[in-house]
Tab-separated table of C-alpha atoms in Angstrom:
chain	number	residue	atom	x	y	z
A	130	MET	CA	0.909	41.736	-59.588
A	131	ILE	CA	-1.404	40.145	-61.991
A	132	TRP	CA	-3.688	43.397	-62.346
A	133	GLY	CA	-0.041	44.895	-63.086
A	134	SER	CA	0.740	42.551	-65.815
A	135	VAL	CA	-2.739	42.573	-67.335
A	136	ILE	CA	-2.566	46.468	-67.767
A	137	ALA	CA	0.420	46.529	-69.064
A	138	VAL	CA	-0.615	43.622	-71.977
A	139	LEU	CA	-3.453	46.092	-72.607
A	140	VAL	CA	-1.133	49.393	-72.538
A	141	ILE	CA	1.111	47.771	-75.339
A	142	ALA	CA	-1.884	46.205	-77.690
A	143	GLY	CA	-3.546	49.470	-77.346
A	144	ALA	CA	-0.054	50.615	-78.698
A	145	LEU	CA	0.263	48.482	-81.774
A	146	LEU	CA	-3.038	49.414	-82.396
A	147	PHE	CA	-3.038	52.598	-82.929
A	148	PHE	CA	0.295	52.337	-85.031
A	149	ARG	CA	-1.043	49.889	-87.411
A	150	PHE	CA	-4.415	51.056	-88.159
A	151	GLY	CA	-4.930	54.643	-86.177
A	152	ASN	CA	-1.798	55.911	-88.155
A	153	LYS	CA	-2.770	54.187	-91.470
A	154	ALA	CA	-6.410	56.087	-91.670
A	155	LYS	CA	-4.530	59.196	-91.283
A	156	SER	CA	-2.431	58.924	-94.293
A	157	GLY	CA	-2.389	56.900	-97.691
A	158	ALA	CA	0.573	54.658	-98.636
A	159	VAL	CA	3.935	56.133	-99.494
A	160	TRP	CA	5.258	55.932	-103.100
A	161	ARG	CA	8.647	56.421	-104.013
A	162	GLU	CA	9.488	57.441	-107.493
A	163	TYR	CA	12.147	56.139	-110.082
A	164	ARG	CA	12.842	57.490	-113.459
A	165	ALA	CA	13.527	55.314	-116.695
A	166	ASP	CA	17.178	57.107	-117.853
A	167	ILE	CA	19.739	56.651	-120.114
A	168	GLY	CA	23.413	55.218	-119.093
A	169	SER	CA	25.778	52.718	-118.629
A	170	ILE	CA	25.830	48.943	-117.324
A	171	ARG	CA	27.747	46.401	-116.797
A	172	GLU	CA	28.117	42.725	-115.477
A	173	VAL	CA	30.729	42.010	-113.370
A	174	VAL	CA	32.420	39.071	-111.603
A	175	SER	CA	33.645	40.707	-108.286
A	176	THR	CA	36.450	39.094	-105.983
A	177	THR	CA	39.623	38.947	-104.228
A	178	ALA	CA	43.141	37.883	-105.436
A	179	THR	CA	46.707	38.027	-104.355
A	180	ILE	CA	49.951	39.587	-106.861
A	181	LYS	CA	51.556	36.673	-107.167
A	182	PRO	CA	55.266	35.878	-109.937
A	183	GLN	CA	53.739	34.090	-112.920
A	184	ASN	CA	57.330	32.111	-112.754
A	185	ARG	CA	58.885	31.788	-109.582
A	186	LEU	CA	62.754	30.786	-109.996
A	187	GLU	CA	65.063	30.008	-107.110
A	188	ILE	CA	68.670	30.551	-107.737
A	189	LYS	CA	70.267	27.468	-106.129
A	190	SER	CA	74.275	27.037	-106.324
A	191	PRO	CA	75.890	23.509	-107.971
A	192	VAL	CA	78.133	23.203	-105.282
A	193	GLY	CA	77.819	23.590	-101.367
A	194	GLY	CA	80.252	26.271	-99.672
A	195	ARG	CA	80.341	29.304	-98.782
A	196	ILE	CA	78.887	32.883	-100.305
A	197	ASP	CA	81.558	35.461	-101.860
A	198	GLU	CA	79.317	38.018	-103.435
A	199	ILE	CA	75.800	38.877	-103.895
A	200	LEU	CA	76.264	40.902	-106.404
A	201	VAL	CA	72.402	42.568	-106.920
A	202	ARG	CA	69.528	43.735	-104.461
A	203	GLU	CA	66.002	43.008	-104.010
A	204	GLY	CA	63.652	44.793	-106.602
A	205	ASP	CA	66.786	45.109	-108.952
A	206	PHE	CA	65.788	44.008	-112.932
A	207	VAL	CA	67.990	41.531	-114.285
A	208	LYS	CA	69.221	39.997	-117.801
A	209	LYS	CA	69.424	37.022	-118.994
A	210	GLY	CA	73.078	35.476	-118.526
A	211	GLN	CA	74.286	38.359	-115.682
A	212	VAL	CA	76.422	37.015	-113.223
A	213	LEU	CA	73.856	37.374	-109.780
A	214	ALA	CA	76.245	35.829	-107.118
A	215	LEU	CA	79.792	34.236	-106.478
A	216	VAL	CA	80.392	31.563	-104.189
A	217	SER	CA	83.416	29.070	-103.057
A	218	SER	CA	83.208	25.008	-103.013
A	219	THR	CA	83.853	24.001	-99.561
A	220	GLU	CA	87.025	23.071	-100.496
A	221	ARG	CA	88.106	26.489	-102.000
A	222	ALA	CA	86.785	27.990	-99.016
A	223	ALA	CA	88.949	25.495	-97.015
A	224	LEU	CA	91.740	26.392	-99.106
A	225	LEU	CA	91.841	29.861	-98.920
A	226	ASP	CA	91.430	30.115	-95.482
A	227	ALA	CA	94.635	27.858	-94.929
A	228	ALA	CA	96.588	29.682	-97.522
A	229	ILE	CA	95.355	32.744	-96.105
A	230	ARG	CA	96.906	31.521	-92.648
A	231	GLN	CA	100.265	31.403	-94.522
A	232	GLY	CA	100.694	34.378	-96.249
A	233	ALA	CA	98.844	36.971	-98.856
A	234	GLY	CA	100.676	36.004	-101.452
A	235	GLU	CA	99.811	32.276	-101.050
A	236	ALA	CA	96.105	33.307	-100.724
A	237	ASP	CA	96.431	35.812	-104.392
A	238	TYR	CA	97.826	32.217	-105.945
A	239	TRP	CA	94.939	29.835	-104.858
A	240	LYS	CA	91.970	33.075	-105.661
A	241	LYS	CA	93.782	32.553	-108.881
A	242	VAL	CA	93.970	28.751	-109.704
A	243	TYR	CA	90.900	28.336	-108.009
A	244	ASN	CA	88.017	29.743	-109.221
A	245	GLN	CA	84.802	30.988	-107.649
A	246	THR	CA	81.345	29.976	-108.778
A	247	ALA	CA	79.296	31.406	-110.506
A	248	LEU	CA	75.475	31.809	-109.909
A	249	ILE	CA	73.559	33.359	-113.845
A	250	SER	CA	70.490	34.403	-114.141
A	251	PRO	CA	68.323	31.939	-116.786
A	252	ILE	CA	66.089	34.759	-117.569
A	253	ASP	CA	65.472	38.373	-117.868
A	254	GLY	CA	63.271	39.259	-114.420
A	255	GLN	CA	63.618	40.736	-111.376
A	256	VAL	CA	65.034	39.596	-107.931
A	257	ILE	CA	61.950	39.259	-105.502
A	258	VAL	CA	63.685	37.639	-102.635
A	259	SER	CA	67.264	38.132	-101.307
A	260	SER	CA	67.782	36.807	-97.825
A	261	LEU	CA	71.093	35.599	-97.756
A	262	ASN	CA	74.535	37.502	-96.988
A	263	PRO	CA	78.239	36.827	-98.186
A	264	GLY	CA	79.933	34.604	-95.957
A	265	GLN	CA	77.183	32.177	-95.240
A	266	THR	CA	77.368	28.943	-95.815
A	267	ILE	CA	75.180	27.266	-98.292
A	268	THR	CA	73.967	23.656	-99.586
A	269	THR	CA	73.175	22.754	-102.619
A	270	SER	CA	69.290	23.411	-102.125
A	271	ASP	CA	69.695	26.695	-100.536
A	272	ALA	CA	67.898	29.338	-102.715
A	273	VAL	CA	70.444	32.039	-103.110
A	274	LEU	CA	68.239	34.254	-104.884
A	275	VAL	CA	64.711	34.077	-106.350
A	276	LEU	CA	63.839	35.771	-109.387
A	277	SER	CA	60.411	36.585	-111.327
A	278	ASP	CA	59.623	36.916	-114.885
A	279	ARG	CA	56.591	39.072	-114.333
A	280	LEU	CA	54.427	39.676	-111.724
A	281	ILE	CA	50.744	39.239	-112.305
A	282	VAL	CA	47.357	39.040	-110.332
A	283	LYS	CA	45.729	35.608	-109.421
A	284	ALA	CA	42.097	35.559	-108.084
A	285	ASP	CA	40.085	33.166	-106.681
A	286	VAL	CA	36.267	32.965	-108.356
A	287	ASP	CA	33.777	30.980	-106.670
A	288	GLU	CA	32.077	28.198	-108.892
A	289	THR	CA	29.092	29.714	-108.911
A	290	ASP	CA	30.740	32.781	-111.179
A	291	ILE	CA	33.645	31.007	-112.997
A	292	GLY	CA	31.103	30.075	-115.303
A	293	ASN	CA	30.924	33.806	-116.698
A	294	VAL	CA	34.881	33.783	-117.125
A	295	ARG	CA	36.220	33.726	-120.217
A	296	LEU	CA	40.027	34.159	-121.630
A	297	GLY	CA	40.794	37.525	-123.344
A	298	GLN	CA	38.338	39.201	-120.832
A	299	LYS	CA	38.738	42.846	-119.536
A	300	ALA	CA	39.523	43.331	-115.889
A	301	GLU	CA	40.001	45.992	-113.376
A	302	ILE	CA	42.806	45.602	-110.680
A	303	SER	CA	43.268	47.766	-107.299
A	304	LEU	CA	45.251	47.176	-104.240
A	305	ASP	CA	44.841	46.822	-100.666
A	306	ALA	CA	47.683	48.950	-100.263
A	307	TYR	CA	47.165	51.843	-102.694
A	308	PRO	CA	43.383	51.801	-103.458
A	309	GLU	CA	44.132	55.034	-105.539
A	310	ILE	CA	45.956	52.938	-108.147
A	311	LYS	CA	43.619	51.608	-110.786
A	312	VAL	CA	45.068	48.836	-113.248
A	313	ASP	CA	43.784	47.572	-116.355
A	314	GLY	CA	44.059	43.622	-116.968
A	315	VAL	CA	43.436	40.638	-119.108
A	316	VAL	CA	42.440	37.434	-118.166
A	317	ASP	CA	44.847	35.133	-119.311
A	318	HIS	CA	44.607	31.799	-117.716
A	319	ILE	CA	41.812	30.167	-115.987
A	320	TYR	CA	42.804	26.944	-113.787
A	321	TYR	CA	40.887	23.152	-114.189
A	322	GLU	CA	41.127	22.460	-110.822
A	323	SER	CA	39.403	23.949	-107.906
A	324	THR	CA	40.863	24.261	-104.346
A	325	LEU	CA	37.996	24.066	-101.142
A	326	VAL	CA	38.001	26.973	-99.470
A	327	ASN	CA	35.267	27.133	-96.532
A	328	ASN	CA	33.455	24.166	-98.307
A	329	VAL	CA	33.587	26.344	-101.381
A	330	ASN	CA	34.811	25.196	-104.683
A	331	ILE	CA	37.058	28.209	-105.399
A	332	TYR	CA	38.834	27.979	-108.953
A	333	LYS	CA	42.396	30.661	-109.859
A	334	VAL	CA	42.052	32.703	-112.187
A	335	ASP	CA	45.280	34.121	-114.018
A	336	LEU	CA	44.894	38.087	-114.513
A	337	LEU	CA	47.799	39.994	-116.461
A	338	PRO	CA	47.994	43.804	-115.954
A	339	SER	CA	48.547	46.084	-118.735
A	340	SER	CA	51.311	47.358	-116.513
A	341	VAL	CA	53.038	46.935	-113.018
A	342	PRO	CA	53.375	49.566	-111.099
A	343	ASP	CA	56.770	50.097	-108.918
A	344	VAL	CA	54.348	49.694	-105.612
A	345	PHE	CA	53.386	46.066	-106.523
A	346	ARG	CA	54.977	43.735	-104.458
A	347	SER	CA	54.334	39.775	-104.494
A	348	GLY	CA	52.149	38.681	-101.755
A	349	MET	CA	49.865	41.994	-102.029
A	350	SER	CA	45.955	41.454	-101.774
A	351	ALA	CA	44.160	42.934	-104.348
A	352	ASN	CA	40.119	43.591	-106.002
A	353	VAL	CA	39.287	42.715	-109.264
A	354	ASN	CA	36.532	43.381	-111.055
A	355	ILE	CA	36.493	40.787	-114.102
A	356	ILE	CA	33.855	42.433	-116.788
A	357	VAL	CA	31.718	40.009	-118.260
A	358	SER	CA	29.577	42.100	-120.466
A	359	GLU	CA	28.997	45.777	-120.706
A	360	LYS	CA	26.435	48.464	-122.554
A	361	ASP	CA	26.529	51.914	-123.460
A	362	HIS	CA	23.451	54.151	-124.029
A	363	VAL	CA	20.539	51.433	-122.867
A	364	LEU	CA	17.666	52.428	-120.659
A	365	THR	CA	17.939	51.465	-116.888
A	366	LEU	CA	16.323	51.784	-113.618
A	367	PRO	CA	17.426	51.622	-109.846
A	368	ILE	CA	16.929	47.697	-109.112
A	369	ALA	CA	14.885	48.090	-106.286
A	370	ALA	CA	12.336	49.140	-108.834
A	371	VAL	CA	11.849	46.083	-110.727
A	372	LYS	CA	9.913	43.389	-109.324
A	373	GLU	CA	9.699	39.846	-110.398
A	374	ARG	CA	6.360	37.350	-110.066
A	375	ASN	CA	6.237	33.697	-111.762
A	376	GLY	CA	9.886	34.366	-113.664
A	377	ARG	CA	8.237	37.861	-114.705
A	378	SER	CA	9.484	41.050	-114.545
A	379	PHE	CA	7.221	44.186	-113.997
A	380	VAL	CA	7.331	47.853	-112.643
A	381	THR	CA	3.851	49.613	-111.173
A	382	VAL	CA	3.421	53.095	-112.413
A	383	ARG	CA	0.395	55.705	-111.534
A	384	ASN	CA	-3.271	54.934	-113.001
A	385	GLY	CA	-4.936	58.427	-112.907
A	386	THR	CA	-4.997	60.816	-110.484
A	387	SER	CA	-5.418	59.082	-107.539
A	388	PRO	CA	-2.085	58.800	-105.363
A	389	ASP	CA	-2.967	55.240	-104.427
A	390	SER	CA	-4.448	54.017	-107.694
A	391	ILE	CA	-0.994	52.260	-109.480
A	392	ARG	CA	-1.204	49.647	-112.137
A	393	ARG	CA	1.521	47.148	-113.566
A	394	ILE	CA	3.448	47.323	-116.547
A	395	PRO	CA	5.500	43.594	-117.532
A	396	VAL	CA	9.063	44.905	-118.940
A	397	ARG	CA	11.742	42.641	-120.372
A	398	THR	CA	15.247	43.357	-118.393
A	399	GLY	CA	18.798	42.601	-119.761
A	400	LEU	CA	21.879	42.894	-118.182
A	401	ARG	CA	22.116	44.030	-114.329
A	402	ASP	CA	24.576	45.357	-111.490
A	403	ASP	CA	25.016	46.324	-108.499
A	404	ASN	CA	22.561	49.200	-108.488
A	405	ASN	CA	20.680	49.537	-111.792
A	406	ILE	CA	18.989	46.673	-113.775
A	407	GLU	CA	18.829	47.432	-117.635
A	408	ILE	CA	14.985	47.837	-119.331
A	409	VAL	CA	14.922	46.509	-122.991
A	410	SER	CA	11.246	46.856	-123.462
A	411	GLY	CA	8.138	48.082	-122.165
A	412	LEU	CA	9.310	51.420	-120.825
A	413	ALA	CA	10.548	54.639	-122.566
A	414	THR	CA	13.151	57.248	-121.356
A	415	GLY	CA	11.694	59.455	-118.687
A	416	ASP	CA	8.851	57.233	-118.077
A	417	VAL	CA	8.337	57.210	-113.578
A	418	VAL	CA	7.649	53.882	-112.072
A	419	VAL	CA	6.496	54.026	-108.571
A	420	VAL	CA	7.645	51.667	-106.027
A	421	ARG	CA	5.552	51.296	-102.399
A	422	ASP	CA	7.765	52.851	-99.534
A	423	THR	CA	7.802	50.118	-96.512
A	424	THR	CA	9.629	52.335	-94.227
A	425	PHE	CA	7.828	52.928	-90.975
A	426	VAL	CA	7.970	56.315	-89.340
A	427	LEU	CA	6.729	56.174	-85.730
A	428	PRO	CA	4.314	59.175	-85.528
A	429	LYS	CA	4.387	62.405	-83.805
A	430	ARG	CA	2.673	64.506	-81.607
A	431	ASN	CA	3.134	67.309	-79.332
A	432	GLY	CA	6.278	68.800	-81.734
A	433	GLY	CA	7.295	65.131	-81.866
A	434	SER	CA	6.691	63.400	-78.594
A	435	ASN	CA	5.840	59.836	-78.483
A	436	PRO	CA	2.233	59.444	-77.500
A	437	PHE	CA	2.892	56.591	-75.483
A	438	MET	CA	5.089	58.521	-73.027
A	439	PRO	CA	4.150	59.967	-69.963
A	440	GLN	CA	3.636	63.900	-71.211
A	441	ARG	CA	5.493	66.815	-69.658
A	442	ARG	CA	3.125	69.158	-67.927
A	443	ASN	CA	2.968	72.957	-68.561
A	444	PRO	CA	4.667	75.466	-66.647
A	445	GLN	CA	1.519	77.451	-66.269
A	446	GLN	CA	-0.742	74.158	-65.155
A	447	ASN	CA	1.951	73.500	-62.037
A	448	GLN	CA	1.315	77.403	-61.213
A	449	ARG	CA	-2.548	76.818	-61.271
A	450	GLY	CA	-2.311	73.576	-59.143
C-alpha cells in the first residue's frame, strides 16, 4: 500500500516537471499583439434604477360615503380641474336608499336636492392607480385614485461613484422588460441623504427621460449609464495591454527581431471604460504592443493524446502478439 502511494506521488511529480520545464524548452513565450487605434471612449457610472412617479398624488374624498361613479381609467391622461369621480356622502347614500324604497319620483327629487361630491384633478397628469369600483364604501383616508404628473427614473448610485455624478449629465436608460428600447435622459436631482443597502451607502439620483414611451410603468426595473465624460477621435488600447507599476503606466513592445526580446515604453493614460483606455502620450497610431499570453495549454502527443494517459495499442501490434 505504501509503495503504491510512493509510485503515485512520483508519477504526479514527473508530470508536473514535464509540464513546467519540458514543454517550456520546446517553445518560447507566447505574446499577444494589440494595435493602438483611433476611437471613441467614455467613462460611465453604470447602475440599476426604478421607474417612479416624480410626484405621486392620492385623490381622496373629503367625505366618507359611497362611490357612485369613476369617470377615468388607469392609464388615462387627465387635465387640471377635470372631474375624476362622484361620491355620495354617508348621509346622501342613506337618504337615497330610503327614497328609492318609496318610489322613483322620491329618489329623483332627492338626487337633485342633495348633490354628489365631485373629486377634481388638481394637476395635469396620468392615472396610475384605480383599484376601487362604484358601489364601494370609502372613508376620507381611502385613495380613490392615484395620479402622477410624469414618470422619472430613480437610480441607485454607490457612494464610491456618487462623486462622479453631476447635475445635467446625460444618461442612457433601458428597461429590463424591454431591453430593445433605449431612452436618453439627464441627471435632474442628486439626493443629499443616503440609505444603507447591504452595508453599502446608496444615494438616489433622479433622471428625467427625454421622452416617456407608452410601455413605461411605475415600478419597472431599469439599467442606466450616466455619462461622466467622453472623447472622440482619441488613441486607445485594450485595458489588458497597459500595465502599471509604482503608480506609472507602461506598455511592452518588441525589441529587435527576437520574438522573446521586449522593452517597456512609459505611457500617459486618460479616460477608460470597461474595455479600452485612452493613451494620451507615449504611442502613435498603429503602434503594436505585446502582452505575454499566460494561458496554459496542455502538451499534445500522438495526435492530441495525453502523454500521461495509457496509450492505445496499434491493432497490428495486437496481431503480432
